[in-house]
PDB file of C-alpha atoms in Angstrom:
ATOM      1  CA  UNK R 179      38.241 -15.491 180.236  1.00  0.00           C
ATOM      2  CA  UNK R 180      37.935 -18.863 181.986  1.00  0.00           C
ATOM      3  CA  UNK R 181      37.666 -20.707 178.667  1.00  0.00           C
ATOM      4  CA  UNK R 182      40.755 -18.886 177.354  1.00  0.00           C
ATOM      5  CA  UNK R 183      42.684 -20.020 180.428  1.00  0.00           C
ATOM      6  CA  UNK R 184      41.583 -23.634 180.011  1.00  0.00           C
ATOM      7  CA  UNK R 185      39.339 -23.697 183.076  1.00  0.00           C
ATOM      8  CA  UNK R 186      36.317 -25.964 183.102  1.00  0.00           C
ATOM      9  CA  UNK R 187      32.995 -24.936 184.525  1.00  0.00           C
ATOM     10  CA  UNK R 188      32.046 -27.507 187.154  1.00  0.00           C
ATOM     11  CA  UNK R 189      28.811 -28.651 188.598  1.00  0.00           C
ATOM     12  CA  UNK R 190      28.128 -31.345 191.188  1.00  0.00           C
ATOM     13  CA  UNK R 191      28.742 -34.103 188.631  1.00  0.00           C
ATOM     14  CA  UNK R 192      32.330 -32.933 188.295  1.00  0.00           C
ATOM     15  CA  UNK R 193      32.979 -34.138 191.855  1.00  0.00           C
ATOM     16  CA  UNK R 194      31.825 -37.641 190.892  1.00  0.00           C
ATOM     17  CA  UNK R 195      33.988 -37.572 187.765  1.00  0.00           C
ATOM     18  CA  UNK R 196      36.975 -36.330 189.754  1.00  0.00           C
ATOM     19  CA  UNK R 197      36.497 -39.020 192.375  1.00  0.00           C
ATOM     20  CA  UNK R 198      36.251 -41.777 189.765  1.00  0.00           C
ATOM     21  CA  UNK R 199      39.310 -40.548 187.864  1.00  0.00           C
ATOM     22  CA  UNK R 200      41.305 -40.298 191.105  1.00  0.00           C
ATOM     23  CA  UNK R 201      40.621 -44.007 191.686  1.00  0.00           C
ATOM     24  CA  UNK R 202      40.703 -45.390 188.128  1.00  0.00           C
ATOM     25  CA  UNK R 203      43.015 -42.997 186.301  1.00  0.00           C
ATOM     26  CA  UNK R 204      42.467 -40.939 183.202  1.00  0.00           C
ATOM     27  CA  UNK R 205      41.096 -42.590 180.072  1.00  0.00           C
ATOM     28  CA  UNK R 206      43.448 -43.090 177.125  1.00  0.00           C
ATOM     29  CA  UNK R 207      41.225 -40.896 174.932  1.00  0.00           C
ATOM     30  CA  UNK R 208      37.948 -39.042 174.814  1.00  0.00           C
ATOM     31  CA  UNK R 209      35.697 -41.384 172.841  1.00  0.00           C
ATOM     32  CA  UNK R 210      32.845 -42.691 174.992  1.00  0.00           C
ATOM     33  CA  UNK R 211      30.539 -45.613 174.351  1.00  0.00           C
ATOM     34  CA  UNK R 212      27.228 -45.458 176.167  1.00  0.00           C
ATOM     35  CA  UNK R 213      25.163 -48.518 177.043  1.00  0.00           C
ATOM     36  CA  UNK R 214      21.844 -48.398 178.827  1.00  0.00           C
ATOM     37  CA  UNK R 215      18.698 -50.311 179.669  1.00  0.00           C
ATOM     38  CA  UNK R 216      16.583 -47.156 179.326  1.00  0.00           C
ATOM     39  CA  UNK R 217      16.278 -45.043 176.204  1.00  0.00           C
ATOM     40  CA  UNK R 218      15.376 -41.922 178.183  1.00  0.00           C
ATOM     41  CA  UNK R 219      18.426 -42.230 180.402  1.00  0.00           C
ATOM     42  CA  UNK R 220      20.511 -42.904 177.301  1.00  0.00           C
ATOM     43  CA  UNK R 221      19.475 -39.513 175.929  1.00  0.00           C
ATOM     44  CA  UNK R 222      20.444 -37.853 179.226  1.00  0.00           C
ATOM     45  CA  UNK R 223      23.797 -39.658 179.161  1.00  0.00           C
ATOM     46  CA  UNK R 224      24.425 -38.497 175.593  1.00  0.00           C
ATOM     47  CA  UNK R 225      23.626 -34.905 176.579  1.00  0.00           C
ATOM     48  CA  UNK R 226      25.971 -35.100 179.565  1.00  0.00           C
ATOM     49  CA  UNK R 227      28.762 -36.610 177.489  1.00  0.00           C
ATOM     50  CA  UNK R 228      28.496 -33.625 175.154  1.00  0.00           C
ATOM     51  CA  UNK R 229      28.823 -31.300 178.159  1.00  0.00           C
ATOM     52  CA  UNK R 230      31.991 -33.072 179.356  1.00  0.00           C
ATOM     53  CA  UNK R 231      33.656 -33.893 176.057  1.00  0.00           C
ATOM     54  CA  UNK R 232      33.181 -34.693 172.413  1.00  0.00           C
ATOM     55  CA  UNK R 233      29.918 -36.551 172.957  1.00  0.00           C
ATOM     56  CA  UNK R 234      28.990 -40.101 172.093  1.00  0.00           C
ATOM     57  CA  UNK R 235      29.504 -40.000 168.334  1.00  0.00           C
ATOM     58  CA  UNK R 236      26.808 -41.053 165.900  1.00  0.00           C
ATOM     59  CA  UNK R 237      26.844 -44.812 166.234  1.00  0.00           C
ATOM     60  CA  UNK R 238      28.338 -47.777 168.013  1.00  0.00           C
ATOM     61  CA  UNK R 239      30.792 -48.624 165.247  1.00  0.00           C
ATOM     62  CA  UNK R 240      30.260 -52.106 163.842  1.00  0.00           C
ATOM     63  CA  UNK R 241      27.679 -52.936 166.519  1.00  0.00           C
ATOM     64  CA  UNK R 242      24.257 -52.593 164.896  1.00  0.00           C
ATOM     65  CA  UNK R 243      24.028 -55.951 163.113  1.00  0.00           C
ATOM     66  CA  UNK R 244      25.569 -57.926 165.955  1.00  0.00           C
ATOM     67  CA  UNK R 245      23.416 -56.280 168.600  1.00  0.00           C
ATOM     68  CA  UNK R 246      20.203 -56.578 166.603  1.00  0.00           C
ATOM     69  CA  UNK R 247      20.914 -60.292 166.210  1.00  0.00           C
ATOM     70  CA  UNK R 248      20.721 -60.475 170.034  1.00  0.00           C
ATOM     71  CA  UNK R 249      17.908 -57.937 170.565  1.00  0.00           C
ATOM     72  CA  UNK R 250      16.015 -57.198 167.322  1.00  0.00           C
ATOM     73  CA  UNK R 251      14.406 -54.033 168.684  1.00  0.00           C
ATOM     74  CA  UNK R 252      17.496 -52.618 170.425  1.00  0.00           C
ATOM     75  CA  UNK R 253      18.545 -49.047 169.763  1.00  0.00           C
ATOM     76  CA  UNK R 254      21.922 -49.770 168.195  1.00  0.00           C
ATOM     77  CA  UNK R 255      23.321 -46.283 167.868  1.00  0.00           C
ATOM     78  CA  UNK R 256      25.437 -44.784 170.609  1.00  0.00           C
ATOM     79  CA  UNK R 257      23.902 -44.840 173.211  1.00  0.00           C
ATOM     80  CA  UNK R 258      23.241 -48.531 172.836  1.00  0.00           C
ATOM     81  CA  UNK R 259      19.892 -49.363 174.484  1.00  0.00           C
ATOM     82  CA  UNK R 260      19.429 -53.085 175.161  1.00  0.00           C
ATOM     83  CA  UNK R 261      16.342 -52.567 177.367  1.00  0.00           C
ATOM     84  CA  UNK R 262      15.807 -53.536 180.993  1.00  0.00           C
ATOM     85  CA  UNK R 263      13.389 -56.333 180.148  1.00  0.00           C
ATOM     86  CA  UNK R 264      15.905 -58.068 177.911  1.00  0.00           C
ATOM     87  CA  UNK R 265      18.794 -57.736 180.394  1.00  0.00           C
ATOM     88  CA  UNK R 266      16.563 -59.147 183.130  1.00  0.00           C
ATOM     89  CA  UNK R 267      15.391 -61.968 180.885  1.00  0.00           C
ATOM     90  CA  UNK R 268      18.799 -62.890 179.396  1.00  0.00           C
ATOM     91  CA  UNK R 269      21.537 -62.797 182.014  1.00  0.00           C
ATOM     92  CA  UNK R 270      24.289 -62.950 179.367  1.00  0.00           C
ATOM     93  CA  UNK R 271      23.073 -60.025 177.275  1.00  0.00           C
ATOM     94  CA  UNK R 272      24.906 -57.235 179.107  1.00  0.00           C
ATOM     95  CA  UNK R 273      28.276 -58.981 178.809  1.00  0.00           C
ATOM     96  CA  UNK R 274      27.670 -59.774 175.133  1.00  0.00           C
ATOM     97  CA  UNK R 275      26.583 -56.230 174.263  1.00  0.00           C
ATOM     98  CA  UNK R 276      29.567 -54.704 176.068  1.00  0.00           C
ATOM     99  CA  UNK R 277      31.928 -57.141 174.336  1.00  0.00           C
ATOM    100  CA  UNK R 278      30.503 -56.147 170.951  1.00  0.00           C
ATOM    101  CA  UNK R 279      30.720 -52.441 171.739  1.00  0.00           C
ATOM    102  CA  UNK R 280      34.258 -52.526 173.123  1.00  0.00           C
ATOM    103  CA  UNK R 281      35.323 -54.980 170.430  1.00  0.00           C
ATOM    104  CA  UNK R 282      35.006 -52.180 167.872  1.00  0.00           C
ATOM    105  CA  UNK R 283      38.108 -50.564 169.396  1.00  0.00           C
ATOM    106  CA  UNK R 284      36.463 -47.151 169.095  1.00  0.00           C
ATOM    107  CA  UNK R 285      36.020 -46.341 172.763  1.00  0.00           C
ATOM    108  CA  UNK R 286      38.406 -45.392 175.531  1.00  0.00           C
ATOM    109  CA  UNK R 287      35.517 -44.979 177.958  1.00  0.00           C
ATOM    110  CA  UNK R 288      32.337 -46.932 178.571  1.00  0.00           C
ATOM    111  CA  UNK R 289      29.485 -45.537 180.627  1.00  0.00           C
ATOM    112  CA  UNK R 290      26.441 -47.593 181.438  1.00  0.00           C
ATOM    113  CA  UNK R 291      23.105 -47.257 183.182  1.00  0.00           C
ATOM    114  CA  UNK R 292      21.735 -50.490 184.612  1.00  0.00           C
ATOM    115  CA  UNK R 293      18.723 -49.180 186.578  1.00  0.00           C
ATOM    116  CA  UNK R 294      18.252 -51.274 189.743  1.00  0.00           C
ATOM    117  CA  UNK R 295      20.177 -54.333 188.502  1.00  0.00           C
ATOM    118  CA  UNK R 296      22.643 -53.933 191.384  1.00  0.00           C
ATOM    119  CA  UNK R 297      20.022 -54.445 194.100  1.00  0.00           C
ATOM    120  CA  UNK R 298      19.628 -58.202 193.847  1.00  0.00           C
ATOM    121  CA  UNK R 299      22.236 -60.851 194.609  1.00  0.00           C
ATOM    122  CA  UNK R 300      21.991 -62.122 191.043  1.00  0.00           C
ATOM    123  CA  UNK R 301      22.391 -58.603 189.663  1.00  0.00           C
ATOM    124  CA  UNK R 302      25.376 -57.993 191.947  1.00  0.00           C
ATOM    125  CA  UNK R 303      27.033 -61.205 190.760  1.00  0.00           C
ATOM    126  CA  UNK R 304      26.382 -60.355 187.125  1.00  0.00           C
ATOM    127  CA  UNK R 305      27.773 -56.845 187.540  1.00  0.00           C
ATOM    128  CA  UNK R 306      30.846 -58.211 189.325  1.00  0.00           C
ATOM    129  CA  UNK R 307      31.455 -60.741 186.537  1.00  0.00           C
ATOM    130  CA  UNK R 308      30.977 -58.016 183.928  1.00  0.00           C
ATOM    131  CA  UNK R 309      33.348 -55.560 185.626  1.00  0.00           C
ATOM    132  CA  UNK R 310      36.066 -58.182 186.046  1.00  0.00           C
ATOM    133  CA  UNK R 311      35.643 -59.339 182.440  1.00  0.00           C
ATOM    134  CA  UNK R 312      35.903 -55.821 181.056  1.00  0.00           C
ATOM    135  CA  UNK R 313      38.934 -55.043 183.223  1.00  0.00           C
ATOM    136  CA  UNK R 314      40.671 -58.180 181.959  1.00  0.00           C
ATOM    137  CA  UNK R 315      39.766 -57.825 178.271  1.00  0.00           C
ATOM    138  CA  UNK R 316      40.082 -54.029 178.058  1.00  0.00           C
ATOM    139  CA  UNK R 317      42.397 -52.811 180.836  1.00  0.00           C
ATOM    140  CA  UNK R 318      42.826 -49.376 179.251  1.00  0.00           C
ATOM    141  CA  UNK R 319      39.101 -48.634 178.965  1.00  0.00           C
ATOM    142  CA  UNK R 320      37.652 -46.492 181.735  1.00  0.00           C
ATOM    143  CA  UNK R 321      34.333 -48.062 182.737  1.00  0.00           C
ATOM    144  CA  UNK R 322      31.618 -46.354 184.761  1.00  0.00           C
ATOM    145  CA  UNK R 323      28.397 -48.227 185.501  1.00  0.00           C
ATOM    146  CA  UNK R 324      25.480 -46.656 187.272  1.00  0.00           C
ATOM    147  CA  UNK R 325      22.950 -48.694 189.206  1.00  0.00           C
ATOM    148  CA  UNK R 326      21.318 -48.753 192.589  1.00  0.00           C
ATOM    149  CA  UNK R 327      23.645 -50.831 194.765  1.00  0.00           C
ATOM    150  CA  UNK R 328      23.489 -52.220 198.250  1.00  0.00           C
ATOM    151  CA  UNK R 329      26.587 -51.647 200.395  1.00  0.00           C
ATOM    152  CA  UNK R 330      27.921 -55.173 199.808  1.00  0.00           C
ATOM    153  CA  UNK R 331      27.798 -54.673 196.031  1.00  0.00           C
ATOM    154  CA  UNK R 332      29.608 -51.327 196.252  1.00  0.00           C
ATOM    155  CA  UNK R 333      32.294 -52.868 198.452  1.00  0.00           C
ATOM    156  CA  UNK R 334      32.887 -55.728 196.013  1.00  0.00           C
ATOM    157  CA  UNK R 335      32.534 -53.852 192.737  1.00  0.00           C
ATOM    158  CA  UNK R 336      34.779 -50.918 193.627  1.00  0.00           C
ATOM    159  CA  UNK R 337      38.021 -52.905 193.982  1.00  0.00           C
ATOM    160  CA  UNK R 338      37.105 -55.195 191.051  1.00  0.00           C
ATOM    161  CA  UNK R 339      36.843 -52.198 188.767  1.00  0.00           C
ATOM    162  CA  UNK R 340      39.630 -50.188 190.389  1.00  0.00           C
ATOM    163  CA  UNK R 341      37.243 -47.358 191.113  1.00  0.00           C
ATOM    164  CA  UNK R 342      35.068 -46.315 193.953  1.00  0.00           C
ATOM    165  CA  UNK R 343      31.371 -46.674 193.395  1.00  0.00           C
ATOM    166  CA  UNK R 344      28.797 -44.258 194.558  1.00  0.00           C
ATOM    167  CA  UNK R 345      25.119 -44.844 194.564  1.00  0.00           C
ATOM    168  CA  UNK R 346      22.052 -44.646 196.646  1.00  0.00           C
ATOM    169  CA  UNK R 347      21.687 -47.539 199.050  1.00  0.00           C
ATOM    170  CA  UNK R 348      18.773 -49.834 198.322  1.00  0.00           C
TER     171      UNK R 348
END
């Protein structure tokens, strides 16, 4: 009956989604690109995206060759896994991988898992630069990045991305 009436079954994650959408607006479409530094979390993200919508699709569009040129052992399908070690080692990799993924024009949403990258000052600066760059280059793409953030990072990143950030304090 609920499905026939268009109701959605909600769990606790729906509150986070509702909060983010209330701050950032609705995405232009339902296609989601997933980027992660952990293959296991990427699988969980893919499963969740299926629960909330059409899922991640089979690949990252025209990404595989470009991404493998940067990280030869990256998982280039959607979710795109560029590994924590590589992101920590190459501070430009996250921005480059996101640019490649969003440059395909396939995605109206981008969700990312960055582990504890948001805990350090360098990680906070990199995330802030990334969020501002994505907002400028792709203003219609809804971006959600998950990391462990200190309060200062949440306070800076929220307005930069036009969305509130939630996360466990570090």
